Amino acid sequence: MITTVQQHIQQQQADITAASGTFSLLLGGITLASKMIEAKIRSAGLSDVLGAFGQTNVQGEAQQKLDVFANEALLHCLGVRDMVAALVSEEDEEPVTFARSSENGKYIVVFDPLDGSSNIDVNVNVGTIFSILKRQPEGDLDASILQPGFKQVAAGYVVYGPSTVLVYTTGNGVHSFTLDPTIGAFVLTTERMQMPQQGPYYSTNEANAAQWPAEYRSYVDLLRGGSEGAYSSRYIGSLVADFHRTLLKGGIFLYPPTAKQPGGKLRLLYEANPLAFIAEQAGGKASSGAGRILDIKPEGIHQRTPFMVGSAREMELLEQVLAR
Ligand code: AHM
Ligand code: MG
């Protein structure tokens, strides 16, 4: 018999805590929104949803109509749930907060509603990334939002590719599900995924190489032709898709600092942290170049970070090269 993601979460909860169904209801909000997003993406060429929305988001990027739809779907599906205290989205400058008691509103959900937006119009994979934090008993909501990544209680992503795949962790392994469109449910595909210890690919925007600190160029040179043997390169430009391949096949994804963006491009709270949590749970590693991603104490909700993630072996070699 099949196992749906909802059933899986309930089983996991029964294993770990005697918690009520609160957490699975929360995840249910995310899966519902992602099914709405996937339906919209599948019909993107048919309905009038491609192209720019005519506004720029807080990062100064042109917002796509699908970005707006995805954000609204998540805000709607999660906002109505009593256990949500705050929602933090890449698309919104400020957190959306709800006046719910701390007994009720126990969770904060942080998300990138539609990652890889430059790929929307060209029929290439995009995704949704999410991270769930627990509201802290002390301090205000902002302090609860700015917790370091090792405090995440769950994280996951959905990749809208030839099939729609959801990957999540609650700190007890990484599990993947495939949307079965005939029944409208995410069905368990792989439990306890492990990233290969080493892989065949490196993945980076090499057009930036001249702008990277020299150590990163030396590292990629090593992978390219040096003692480390024959790597191949793959770069989609959708973080979710590049990460998903790295999780399954191994290797490394790099977005180093550049002269233009010395603090990195990718966002800590809703891009690097959730994927770092998943990578570590699958036996991989994630680094900002200065240390473990999950140890960074965030200072702002849209903070950026250099982001390198991948198999243990490639990440250890990177650490050695950066330490030289
Ligand atoms: P987005 O959230 O606006 O889509 O930007 C994030 C994306 C990531 O998906 C991807 O890894 C990266 O930007 C690609 O950046 P670049 O085009 O500079 O290589
Ligand atoms: Mg993004």
XYZ file of C-alpha atoms in Angstrom, residues 43-226:
184
model
C -0.989 25.297 -16.979
C 1.437 28.218 -17.163
C 1.575 28.271 -20.941
C -2.196 28.069 -21.244
C -3.335 30.695 -18.814
C -1.960 34.178 -18.671
C 0.487 33.721 -15.804
C 3.874 33.965 -17.475
C 5.892 37.158 -17.449
C 6.560 39.977 -15.071
C 3.943 41.198 -12.636
C 5.056 44.787 -13.077
C 6.419 45.201 -9.556
C 9.743 44.568 -7.910
C 10.050 42.576 -4.688
C 12.060 43.536 -1.600
C 15.258 42.245 -3.200
C 14.728 44.655 -6.111
C 13.983 41.804 -8.518
C 11.151 41.832 -11.012
C 8.324 39.800 -9.542
C 6.795 37.207 -11.801
C 3.099 36.504 -11.719
C 3.795 32.961 -10.605
C 5.909 34.276 -7.710
C 2.969 36.316 -6.569
C 0.560 33.416 -6.928
C 2.890 31.052 -5.042
C 3.344 33.537 -2.222
C -0.376 34.116 -1.891
C -1.102 30.392 -1.933
C 1.299 29.795 0.971
C 0.125 32.811 2.938
C -3.464 31.701 2.523
C -3.014 27.977 3.222
C -0.802 28.587 6.281
C -2.338 31.797 7.589
C -5.665 30.123 8.381
C -3.983 27.541 10.618
C -4.088 28.297 14.324
C -0.630 26.960 15.082
C 1.061 29.607 12.906
C 2.462 32.636 14.754
C 4.333 34.218 11.840
C 5.062 33.705 8.163
C 8.268 34.963 6.621
C 8.500 35.027 2.839
C 11.152 36.027 0.354
C 8.464 38.108 -1.328
C 7.449 40.148 1.731
C 9.641 42.761 3.311
C 8.276 42.162 6.811
C 7.050 38.991 8.522
C 3.285 38.466 8.481
C 2.301 37.959 12.119
C -0.899 36.644 13.691
C -2.280 37.604 17.074
C -2.427 34.079 18.454
C -1.621 32.991 21.977
C 1.755 31.344 22.469
C 0.000 28.058 23.361
C -1.766 28.136 20.017
C 0.642 29.857 17.666
C 3.632 27.623 18.261
C 5.291 27.744 14.864
C 6.944 30.114 12.432
C 7.169 29.143 8.781
C 9.831 30.723 6.594
C 9.700 30.172 2.847
C 10.837 30.988 -0.650
C 7.547 30.486 -2.463
C 8.987 30.109 -5.966
C 12.701 29.656 -6.199
C 14.484 29.861 -9.540
C 12.222 32.532 -10.946
C 14.522 33.213 -13.909
C 13.512 29.744 -15.137
C 9.748 30.213 -14.998
C 9.346 31.503 -18.529
C 11.567 28.867 -20.121
C 9.870 25.704 -18.848
C 12.744 24.714 -16.572
C 12.424 23.407 -12.999
C 11.494 25.752 -10.190
C 10.733 24.990 -6.556
C 9.381 25.978 -3.156
C 11.627 25.903 -0.071
C 10.427 26.002 3.544
C 11.778 25.990 7.061
C 9.812 25.606 10.296
C 10.888 27.131 13.594
C 9.357 26.861 17.026
C 8.294 30.056 18.733
C 10.500 30.595 21.756
C 8.950 31.069 25.194
C 11.122 34.126 25.823
C 11.570 37.257 23.736
C 9.424 38.679 20.971
C 8.490 37.042 17.691
C 11.438 38.646 15.890
C 13.849 36.852 18.212
C 12.069 33.564 17.456
C 12.339 34.212 13.729
C 16.076 34.942 13.911
C 17.115 31.577 15.366
C 20.174 29.821 13.965
C 19.506 27.010 11.499
C 20.328 24.206 13.923
C 17.111 25.134 15.748
C 14.877 24.312 12.763
C 12.259 21.723 13.656
C 11.594 20.840 10.040
C 12.645 21.845 6.553
C 11.854 20.800 3.053
C 11.347 21.694 -0.545
C 9.186 20.884 -3.516
C 10.724 20.648 -6.957
C 8.336 21.170 -9.869
C 10.057 19.107 -12.536
C 8.909 16.395 -14.936
C 7.248 15.102 -11.778
C 6.595 17.037 -8.578
C 8.741 15.855 -5.708
C 8.611 16.835 -2.042
C 11.591 16.245 0.248
C 11.447 16.903 3.985
C 13.179 16.302 7.274
C 12.149 16.752 10.888
C 15.639 15.856 12.062
C 15.005 12.140 11.738
C 16.294 11.413 8.244
C 15.332 12.798 4.862
C 12.322 11.437 3.012
C 11.037 12.018 -0.482
C 7.557 11.853 -1.993
C 6.236 12.111 -5.528
C 2.940 13.764 -6.354
C 0.588 11.193 -7.852
C -1.654 13.417 -9.964
C -4.308 10.711 -10.264
C -5.033 10.843 -6.528
C -3.662 14.316 -5.727
C -1.377 13.052 -2.966
C 2.366 13.035 -2.328
C 3.308 9.356 -2.134
C 6.420 8.057 -0.368
C 9.243 7.284 -2.807
C 12.385 7.036 -0.662
C 12.845 6.930 3.099
C 16.100 7.889 4.845
C 17.856 9.256 1.768
C 21.639 9.387 1.910
C 23.751 11.714 -0.191
C 26.611 9.765 -1.827
C 29.923 10.370 -0.002
C 31.310 11.697 -3.272
C 29.721 12.542 -6.582
C 30.395 13.223 -10.243
C 29.268 16.865 -10.497
C 30.162 20.350 -9.426
C 27.495 22.984 -9.825
C 28.196 26.699 -9.873
C 27.682 29.812 -11.961
C 31.151 29.805 -13.498
C 30.499 33.133 -15.216
C 31.243 34.619 -11.784
C 34.621 32.865 -11.424
C 36.708 35.975 -12.074
C 34.842 37.669 -9.218
C 35.313 34.866 -6.668
C 38.020 34.899 -3.999
C 41.037 33.065 -5.484
C 40.613 29.982 -3.222
C 37.323 29.125 -4.903
C 38.962 29.268 -8.323
C 41.738 26.953 -7.092
C 39.137 24.561 -5.709
C 37.111 24.366 -8.906
C 40.376 23.967 -10.853
C 41.156 20.941 -8.691
C 37.799 19.391 -9.522
C 38.140 20.264 -13.171
C 41.283 18.619 -14.159
C 43.491 18.056 -11.203
